[in-house]
Amino acid sequence: MITAIASRVEVMKWMEDFVHEKMTEFLKSVEDSWQPADLLPDARMENFFEEVKNLQERARDLSYDLLAVLVGDTITEEALPTYESWLMSIKDLPTNEESPWMKWNRAWTAEENRHGDLLNKYLYLTGRINMREMEASTQYLIADGFDLQTDNDPYRAFVYTSFQETATNLSHRRVAQIAKKQGDGMLAKLCGYVASDEARHAKAYKAFVGKIFEADPNEMMLAFEDMMRKKIVMPAHYMRELGVDMGKTFGHFTDAAQRINVYTALDYTDILRDLVKEWKLETVTNLNDAGERARDYLTALPDRLKRVAERMKAPQLEYKFRWID
Ligand SMILES: [Fe+2]
Ligand SMILES: [Fe+2]
Protein backbone atom coordinates (compact mmCIF):
# COMPACT_ATOMS: atom_id res chain seq x y z
CA MET A 1 0.00 0.00 0.00
CA ILE A 2 1.26 3.43 -0.93
CA THR A 3 0.90 5.85 1.97
CA ALA A 4 1.95 9.35 0.96
CA ILE A 5 0.04 10.86 -1.94
CA ALA A 6 1.51 9.14 -4.93
CA SER A 7 1.67 10.22 -8.53
CA ARG A 8 0.02 8.13 -11.21
CA VAL A 9 3.45 7.01 -12.42
CA GLU A 10 4.24 5.65 -8.95
CA VAL A 11 0.88 3.94 -8.63
CA MET A 12 1.23 2.24 -12.00
CA LYS A 13 4.76 1.10 -11.16
CA TRP A 14 3.58 -0.16 -7.77
CA MET A 15 0.86 -2.19 -9.48
CA GLU A 16 3.17 -4.18 -11.75
CA ASP A 17 3.24 -7.34 -9.62
CA PHE A 18 -0.51 -7.13 -9.21
CA VAL A 19 -1.01 -6.85 -12.97
CA HIS A 20 1.26 -9.85 -13.50
CA GLU A 21 -0.82 -11.83 -11.01
CA LYS A 22 -4.11 -10.82 -12.64
CA MET A 23 -2.75 -11.64 -16.06
CA THR A 24 -2.13 -15.24 -15.08
CA GLU A 25 -5.53 -15.33 -13.38
CA PHE A 26 -7.66 -13.71 -16.09
CA LEU A 27 -5.93 -14.30 -19.41
CA LYS A 28 -5.40 -17.71 -20.95
CA SER A 29 -2.25 -19.08 -22.52
CA VAL A 30 -2.25 -19.73 -26.26
CA GLU A 31 -2.19 -23.45 -25.51
CA ASP A 32 -5.36 -23.17 -23.45
CA SER A 33 -7.20 -20.85 -25.83
CA TRP A 34 -9.95 -21.70 -28.30
CA GLN A 35 -9.25 -20.64 -31.87
CA PRO A 36 -11.81 -19.64 -34.51
CA ALA A 37 -10.93 -22.81 -36.46
CA ASP A 38 -12.18 -24.93 -33.53
CA LEU A 39 -15.67 -23.55 -34.06
CA LEU A 40 -16.05 -23.29 -37.84
CA PRO A 41 -16.24 -25.77 -40.74
CA ASP A 42 -12.81 -27.05 -41.79
CA ALA A 43 -12.19 -26.41 -45.50
CA ARG A 44 -9.79 -29.35 -45.70
CA MET A 45 -12.55 -31.81 -44.95
CA GLU A 46 -14.71 -33.62 -47.47
CA ASN A 47 -17.87 -32.65 -45.64
CA PHE A 48 -16.95 -28.94 -45.73
CA PHE A 49 -19.60 -27.94 -48.27
CA GLU A 50 -22.18 -30.00 -46.44
CA GLU A 51 -21.34 -28.17 -43.21
CA VAL A 52 -21.46 -24.79 -44.89
CA LYS A 53 -24.87 -25.69 -46.31
CA ASN A 54 -26.10 -26.56 -42.83
CA LEU A 55 -24.63 -23.35 -41.47
CA GLN A 56 -26.44 -21.35 -44.15
CA GLU A 57 -29.71 -23.11 -43.43
CA ARG A 58 -29.47 -22.27 -39.74
CA ALA A 59 -28.56 -18.67 -40.52
CA ARG A 60 -31.41 -18.21 -42.98
CA ASP A 61 -33.95 -17.56 -40.24
CA LEU A 62 -31.91 -15.08 -38.23
CA SER A 63 -33.83 -11.82 -37.97
CA TYR A 64 -32.70 -8.71 -39.79
CA ASP A 65 -32.00 -6.79 -36.58
CA LEU A 66 -29.98 -9.63 -35.13
CA LEU A 67 -27.87 -9.87 -38.25
CA ALA A 68 -27.35 -6.09 -38.28
CA VAL A 69 -26.26 -6.12 -34.64
CA LEU A 70 -23.91 -8.98 -35.35
CA VAL A 71 -22.30 -7.12 -38.25
CA GLY A 72 -21.93 -4.01 -36.06
CA ASP A 73 -20.39 -6.10 -33.28
CA THR A 74 -17.98 -7.69 -35.75
CA ILE A 75 -16.87 -4.34 -37.15
CA THR A 76 -16.37 -3.13 -33.57
CA GLU A 77 -14.21 -6.17 -32.76
CA GLU A 78 -12.24 -5.77 -35.97
CA ALA A 79 -11.24 -2.22 -35.13
CA LEU A 80 -8.86 -3.76 -32.61
CA PRO A 81 -5.79 -1.90 -33.98
CA THR A 82 -7.42 1.29 -32.67
CA TYR A 83 -7.87 -0.16 -29.20
CA GLU A 84 -4.35 -1.50 -28.99
CA SER A 85 -2.78 1.78 -30.02
CA TRP A 86 -5.03 3.56 -27.52
CA LEU A 87 -3.88 1.23 -24.72
CA MET A 88 -0.27 1.79 -25.71
CA SER A 89 -0.74 5.56 -25.56
CA ILE A 90 -2.00 5.63 -21.98
CA LYS A 91 0.31 7.91 -20.01
CA ASP A 92 2.18 6.89 -16.87
CA LEU A 93 2.46 3.19 -17.69
CA PRO A 94 5.98 1.69 -17.67
CA THR A 95 6.84 1.30 -21.34
CA ASN A 96 9.60 -1.29 -21.31
CA GLU A 97 8.51 -4.37 -23.21
CA GLU A 98 8.96 -6.69 -20.25
CA SER A 99 6.75 -4.64 -17.93
CA PRO A 100 3.62 -6.56 -16.91
CA TRP A 101 1.59 -3.61 -18.21
CA MET A 102 3.01 -3.97 -21.71
CA LYS A 103 2.67 -7.75 -21.52
CA TRP A 104 -0.93 -7.31 -20.47
CA ASN A 105 -1.63 -5.00 -23.41
CA ARG A 106 -0.15 -7.46 -25.88
CA ALA A 107 -1.78 -10.56 -24.41
CA TRP A 108 -5.16 -8.85 -24.15
CA THR A 109 -4.91 -7.78 -27.79
CA ALA A 110 -3.92 -11.30 -28.80
CA GLU A 111 -7.02 -12.74 -27.14
CA GLU A 112 -9.30 -10.09 -28.58
CA ASN A 113 -7.94 -10.64 -32.08
CA ARG A 114 -9.76 -13.98 -32.24
CA HIS A 115 -13.15 -12.32 -31.81
CA GLY A 116 -13.27 -10.37 -35.05
CA ASP A 117 -11.70 -13.30 -36.89
CA LEU A 118 -14.33 -15.72 -35.70
CA LEU A 119 -17.35 -13.51 -36.29
CA ASN A 120 -16.11 -12.31 -39.67
CA LYS A 121 -15.62 -15.87 -40.95
CA TYR A 122 -18.99 -16.93 -39.63
CA LEU A 123 -20.77 -14.00 -41.31
CA TYR A 124 -18.96 -14.66 -44.58
CA LEU A 125 -20.10 -18.29 -44.57
CA THR A 126 -23.75 -17.40 -43.90
CA GLY A 127 -24.05 -15.97 -47.41
CA ARG A 128 -26.35 -13.26 -46.07
CA ILE A 129 -23.83 -10.44 -45.83
CA ASN A 130 -22.47 -8.03 -48.39
CA MET A 131 -18.90 -8.54 -47.25
CA ARG A 132 -17.46 -5.69 -49.27
CA GLU A 133 -19.76 -3.19 -47.55
CA MET A 134 -18.91 -4.62 -44.14
CA GLU A 135 -15.18 -4.53 -44.88
CA ALA A 136 -15.42 -0.92 -46.02
CA SER A 137 -17.09 -0.03 -42.70
CA THR A 138 -14.24 -1.70 -40.83
CA GLN A 139 -11.66 0.20 -42.83
CA TYR A 140 -13.53 3.44 -42.16
CA LEU A 141 -13.73 2.75 -38.46
CA ILE A 142 -10.03 2.02 -38.08
CA ALA A 143 -9.13 5.11 -40.14
CA ASP A 144 -11.59 7.33 -38.21
CA GLY A 145 -10.47 6.16 -34.74
CA PHE A 146 -12.52 7.21 -31.73
CA ASP A 147 -12.71 9.75 -28.95
CA LEU A 148 -13.27 8.10 -25.59
CA GLN A 149 -12.42 11.27 -23.63
CA THR A 150 -10.04 9.42 -21.34
CA ASP A 151 -7.25 11.95 -21.98
CA ASN A 152 -4.69 9.10 -22.03
CA ASP A 153 -5.10 8.94 -18.25
CA PRO A 154 -4.74 5.42 -16.82
CA TYR A 155 -7.41 5.96 -14.15
CA ARG A 156 -9.97 7.13 -16.69
CA ALA A 157 -8.89 4.52 -19.22
CA PHE A 158 -9.43 1.64 -16.81
CA VAL A 159 -12.86 2.94 -15.81
CA TYR A 160 -13.60 2.89 -19.51
CA THR A 161 -12.33 -0.66 -20.08
CA SER A 162 -14.10 -1.95 -16.96
CA PHE A 163 -17.33 -0.55 -18.28
CA GLN A 164 -16.84 -1.56 -21.88
CA GLU A 165 -15.72 -5.15 -21.31
CA THR A 166 -18.77 -5.65 -19.10
CA ALA A 167 -20.97 -4.20 -21.83
CA THR A 168 -19.48 -6.41 -24.55
CA ASN A 169 -19.85 -9.48 -22.35
CA LEU A 170 -23.50 -8.66 -21.90
CA SER A 171 -24.21 -7.92 -25.55
CA HIS A 172 -22.43 -11.00 -26.95
CA ARG A 173 -24.27 -13.10 -24.36
CA ARG A 174 -27.61 -11.63 -25.42
CA VAL A 175 -26.86 -12.23 -29.11
CA ALA A 176 -26.08 -15.84 -28.19
CA GLN A 177 -29.44 -16.22 -26.44
CA ILE A 178 -31.38 -14.74 -29.33
CA ALA A 179 -29.47 -16.82 -31.89
CA LYS A 180 -30.38 -19.93 -29.94
CA LYS A 181 -34.04 -18.94 -29.89
CA GLN A 182 -33.94 -18.35 -33.62
CA GLY A 183 -32.54 -21.83 -34.18
CA ASP A 184 -28.84 -21.14 -34.77
CA GLY A 185 -27.12 -23.14 -32.06
CA MET A 186 -23.75 -22.75 -33.74
CA LEU A 187 -23.88 -18.96 -33.68
CA ALA A 188 -25.04 -19.14 -30.07
CA LYS A 189 -21.96 -21.17 -29.25
CA LEU A 190 -19.58 -18.78 -31.05
CA CYS A 191 -20.98 -15.76 -29.25
CA GLY A 192 -20.88 -17.61 -25.96
CA TYR A 193 -17.14 -18.22 -26.41
CA VAL A 194 -16.53 -14.56 -27.18
CA ALA A 195 -18.68 -13.46 -24.24
CA SER A 196 -16.71 -15.59 -21.81
CA ASP A 197 -13.45 -13.93 -22.91
CA GLU A 198 -15.04 -10.52 -22.36
CA ALA A 199 -16.14 -11.60 -18.87
CA ARG A 200 -12.54 -12.43 -17.91
CA HIS A 201 -11.31 -9.14 -19.30
CA ALA A 202 -13.97 -7.23 -17.37
CA LYS A 203 -12.91 -8.92 -14.14
CA ALA A 204 -9.29 -8.00 -14.70
CA TYR A 205 -9.95 -4.34 -15.46
CA LYS A 206 -12.29 -4.04 -12.48
CA ALA A 207 -9.52 -5.48 -10.33
CA PHE A 208 -7.06 -2.89 -11.69
CA VAL A 209 -9.37 -0.05 -10.70
CA GLY A 210 -10.05 -1.65 -7.31
CA LYS A 211 -6.30 -1.66 -6.71
CA ILE A 212 -5.93 1.98 -7.73
CA PHE A 213 -8.68 2.85 -5.24
CA GLU A 214 -6.46 1.35 -2.50
CA ALA A 215 -3.49 3.51 -3.43
CA ASP A 216 -5.02 6.75 -4.64
CA PRO A 217 -8.71 6.84 -3.64
CA ASN A 218 -9.37 10.52 -4.16
CA GLU A 219 -7.92 10.75 -7.65
CA MET A 220 -9.56 7.47 -8.63
CA MET A 221 -12.94 8.73 -7.44
CA LEU A 222 -12.56 11.97 -9.40
CA ALA A 223 -11.55 10.07 -12.52
CA PHE A 224 -14.60 7.81 -12.23
CA GLU A 225 -16.85 10.81 -11.75
CA ASP A 226 -15.34 12.58 -14.74
CA MET A 227 -15.90 9.58 -17.00
CA MET A 228 -19.52 9.22 -15.95
CA ARG A 229 -20.23 12.93 -16.38
CA LYS A 230 -18.86 12.70 -19.91
CA LYS A 231 -20.73 9.41 -20.43
CA ILE A 232 -19.18 6.20 -21.68
CA VAL A 233 -19.33 6.16 -25.46
CA MET A 234 -19.13 2.96 -27.45
CA PRO A 235 -15.76 2.35 -29.13
CA ALA A 236 -17.46 2.21 -32.55
CA HIS A 237 -19.25 5.54 -32.24
CA TYR A 238 -17.81 6.71 -35.55
CA MET A 239 -19.08 3.61 -37.40
CA ARG A 240 -20.28 4.38 -40.92
CA GLU A 241 -21.13 2.86 -44.27
CA LEU A 242 -19.98 3.78 -47.76
CA GLY A 243 -21.96 6.77 -48.96
CA VAL A 244 -23.63 7.40 -45.59
CA ASP A 245 -22.91 10.38 -43.36
CA MET A 246 -20.91 9.71 -40.21
CA GLY A 247 -23.10 9.20 -37.15
CA LYS A 248 -26.10 7.79 -39.00
CA THR A 249 -24.99 4.18 -39.27
CA PHE A 250 -23.94 4.03 -35.65
CA GLY A 251 -27.30 5.41 -34.53
CA HIS A 252 -29.17 2.80 -36.53
CA PHE A 253 -26.90 0.08 -35.14
CA THR A 254 -27.60 1.06 -31.53
CA ASP A 255 -31.32 1.37 -32.36
CA ALA A 256 -31.34 -2.21 -33.60
CA ALA A 257 -29.47 -3.33 -30.46
CA GLN A 258 -32.07 -1.58 -28.28
CA ARG A 259 -34.97 -2.96 -30.25
CA ILE A 260 -33.95 -6.59 -29.79
CA ASN A 261 -32.74 -5.96 -26.26
CA VAL A 262 -29.07 -6.74 -26.88
CA TYR A 263 -27.89 -3.51 -25.25
CA THR A 264 -30.15 -0.83 -23.82
CA ALA A 265 -30.06 2.31 -21.68
CA LEU A 266 -31.12 0.17 -18.73
CA ASP A 267 -28.06 -2.02 -19.27
CA TYR A 268 -25.86 1.07 -19.10
CA THR A 269 -27.42 1.90 -15.75
CA ASP A 270 -27.04 -1.65 -14.47
CA ILE A 271 -23.37 -1.75 -15.40
CA LEU A 272 -22.77 1.51 -13.57
CA ARG A 273 -24.58 0.19 -10.49
CA ASP A 274 -22.45 -2.92 -10.67
CA LEU A 275 -19.22 -0.86 -10.77
CA VAL A 276 -20.29 1.32 -7.83
CA LYS A 277 -20.85 -1.88 -5.86
CA GLU A 278 -17.73 -3.64 -7.14
CA TRP A 279 -15.45 -0.80 -6.04
CA LYS A 280 -17.33 -0.40 -2.73
CA LEU A 281 -17.72 3.31 -3.24
CA GLU A 282 -19.73 3.71 -0.04
CA THR A 283 -16.77 2.64 2.10
CA VAL A 284 -13.88 4.41 0.37
CA THR A 285 -11.93 6.56 2.86
CA ASN A 286 -9.37 9.38 2.58
CA LEU A 287 -11.44 11.57 0.31
CA ASN A 288 -11.26 15.35 0.25
CA ASP A 289 -14.32 17.55 -0.35
CA ALA A 290 -14.21 17.13 -4.12
CA GLY A 291 -13.79 13.38 -3.68
CA GLU A 292 -16.79 13.24 -1.33
CA ARG A 293 -18.91 15.16 -3.81
CA ALA A 294 -17.80 12.82 -6.58
CA ARG A 295 -18.80 9.84 -4.46
CA ASP A 296 -22.23 11.38 -3.78
CA TYR A 297 -22.72 12.01 -7.48
CA LEU A 298 -21.69 8.47 -8.44
CA THR A 299 -23.72 6.62 -5.84
CA ALA A 300 -26.88 8.59 -6.75
CA LEU A 301 -26.34 8.28 -10.50
CA PRO A 302 -27.68 4.75 -11.17
CA ASP A 303 -31.14 5.58 -9.78
CA ARG A 304 -31.20 8.86 -11.63
CA LEU A 305 -30.26 7.27 -14.95
CA LYS A 306 -32.71 4.43 -14.35
CA ARG A 307 -35.62 6.86 -14.15
CA VAL A 308 -34.54 8.38 -17.47
CA ALA A 309 -33.98 4.98 -19.09
CA GLU A 310 -37.40 3.71 -18.05
CA ARG A 311 -39.07 6.55 -19.86
CA MET A 312 -37.18 5.80 -23.07
CA LYS A 313 -39.00 3.93 -25.79
CA ALA A 314 -37.38 1.31 -27.98
CA PRO A 315 -36.70 2.91 -31.36
CA GLN A 316 -39.09 1.64 -34.02
CA LEU A 317 -37.58 2.84 -37.27
CA GLU A 318 -36.12 -0.01 -39.25
CA TYR A 319 -33.16 0.86 -41.41
CA LYS A 320 -31.73 -0.99 -44.38
CA PHE A 321 -28.01 -1.34 -43.83
CA ARG A 322 -25.80 -1.67 -46.87
CA TRP A 323 -24.16 -4.65 -45.14
CA ILE A 324 -27.19 -6.87 -45.65
CA ASP A 325 -28.72 -7.57 -49.05
FE1 LIG B 1 -13.84 -8.66 -27.96
FE1 LIG C 1 -13.25 -7.08 -24.99
mmCIF file of N, CA, C and O in Angstrom, residues 68 99 101 105 107 141 156 166 206 210 251 253-254 263 269 296 306 309 319:
data_model
loop_
_atom_site.group_PDB
_atom_site.id
_atom_site.type_symbol
_atom_site.label_atom_id
_atom_site.label_comp_id
_atom_site.label_asym_id
_atom_site.label_seq_id
_atom_site.Cartn_x
_atom_site.Cartn_y
_atom_site.Cartn_z
ATOM 1 N N ALA A 68 -27.932 -7.440 -38.262
ATOM 2 C CA ALA A 68 -27.348 -6.091 -38.278
ATOM 3 C C ALA A 68 -26.489 -5.857 -37.030
ATOM 4 O O ALA A 68 -25.374 -5.323 -37.114
ATOM 5 N N SER A 99 7.645 -5.044 -19.023
ATOM 6 C CA SER A 99 6.751 -4.640 -17.933
ATOM 7 C C SER A 99 5.436 -5.410 -18.026
ATOM 8 O O SER A 99 4.894 -5.599 -19.116
ATOM 9 N N TRP A 101 2.608 -4.434 -17.538
ATOM 10 C CA TRP A 101 1.592 -3.612 -18.213
ATOM 11 C C TRP A 101 1.648 -3.811 -19.716
ATOM 12 O O TRP A 101 0.625 -3.949 -20.380
ATOM 13 N N ASN A 105 -1.074 -5.604 -22.193
ATOM 14 C CA ASN A 105 -1.629 -5.000 -23.414
ATOM 15 C C ASN A 105 -1.513 -5.945 -24.610
ATOM 16 O O ASN A 105 -2.458 -6.098 -25.386
ATOM 17 N N ALA A 107 -1.034 -9.296 -24.574
ATOM 18 C CA ALA A 107 -1.784 -10.555 -24.411
ATOM 19 C C ALA A 107 -3.292 -10.323 -24.522
ATOM 20 O O ALA A 107 -4.021 -11.147 -25.073
ATOM 21 N N LEU A 141 -13.777 2.615 -39.916
ATOM 22 C CA LEU A 141 -13.726 2.755 -38.456
ATOM 23 C C LEU A 141 -12.290 2.820 -37.941
ATOM 24 O O LEU A 141 -11.964 3.625 -37.072
ATOM 25 N N ARG A 156 -8.778 7.018 -15.851
ATOM 26 C CA ARG A 156 -9.971 7.127 -16.695
ATOM 27 C C ARG A 156 -10.059 5.963 -17.675
ATOM 28 O O ARG A 156 -11.127 5.415 -17.928
ATOM 29 N N THR A 166 -17.522 -5.145 -19.681
ATOM 30 C CA THR A 166 -18.770 -5.654 -19.103
ATOM 31 C C THR A 166 -19.902 -5.535 -20.121
ATOM 32 O O THR A 166 -20.702 -6.456 -20.295
ATOM 33 N N LYS A 206 -11.666 -4.472 -13.736
ATOM 34 C CA LYS A 206 -12.294 -4.040 -12.481
ATOM 35 C C LYS A 206 -11.308 -4.195 -11.318
ATOM 36 O O LYS A 206 -11.271 -3.372 -10.409
ATOM 37 N N GLY A 210 -9.936 -1.386 -8.754
ATOM 38 C CA GLY A 210 -10.046 -1.653 -7.313
ATOM 39 C C GLY A 210 -8.713 -1.414 -6.615
ATOM 40 O O GLY A 210 -8.644 -0.845 -5.526
ATOM 41 N N GLY A 251 -25.993 5.221 -35.169
ATOM 42 C CA GLY A 251 -27.297 5.414 -34.526
ATOM 43 C C GLY A 251 -28.265 4.287 -34.871
ATOM 44 O O GLY A 251 -28.960 3.767 -33.997
ATOM 45 N N PHE A 253 -27.437 1.302 -35.778
ATOM 46 C CA PHE A 253 -26.901 0.083 -35.144
ATOM 47 C C PHE A 253 -27.340 0.005 -33.679
ATOM 48 O O PHE A 253 -27.851 -1.023 -33.219
ATOM 49 N N THR A 254 -27.191 1.105 -32.949
ATOM 50 C CA THR A 254 -27.598 1.059 -31.532
ATOM 51 C C THR A 254 -29.123 0.964 -31.406
ATOM 52 O O THR A 254 -29.629 0.344 -30.469
ATOM 53 N N TYR A 263 -28.544 -4.502 -26.112
ATOM 54 C CA TYR A 263 -27.888 -3.515 -25.246
ATOM 55 C C TYR A 263 -28.760 -2.269 -25.181
ATOM 56 O O TYR A 263 -29.023 -1.643 -26.208
ATOM 57 N N THR A 269 -27.181 1.600 -17.160
ATOM 58 C CA THR A 269 -27.423 1.900 -15.754
ATOM 59 C C THR A 269 -27.019 0.733 -14.847
ATOM 60 O O THR A 269 -26.395 0.933 -13.805
ATOM 61 N N ASP A 296 -20.777 11.144 -3.868
ATOM 62 C CA ASP A 296 -22.226 11.384 -3.779
ATOM 63 C C ASP A 296 -22.872 11.335 -5.159
ATOM 64 O O ASP A 296 -23.930 10.743 -5.353
ATOM 65 N N LYS A 306 -31.672 5.463 -14.173
ATOM 66 C CA LYS A 306 -32.706 4.434 -14.346
ATOM 67 C C LYS A 306 -34.053 5.086 -14.640
ATOM 68 O O LYS A 306 -34.798 4.633 -15.512
ATOM 69 N N ALA A 309 -33.964 6.130 -18.174
ATOM 70 C CA ALA A 309 -33.985 4.978 -19.091
ATOM 71 C C ALA A 309 -35.373 4.355 -19.169
ATOM 72 O O ALA A 309 -35.804 3.917 -20.241
ATOM 73 N N TYR A 319 -34.077 0.241 -40.460
ATOM 74 C CA TYR A 319 -33.162 0.860 -41.409
ATOM 75 C C TYR A 319 -32.542 -0.248 -42.244
ATOM 76 O O TYR A 319 -32.256 -1.327 -41.732
#
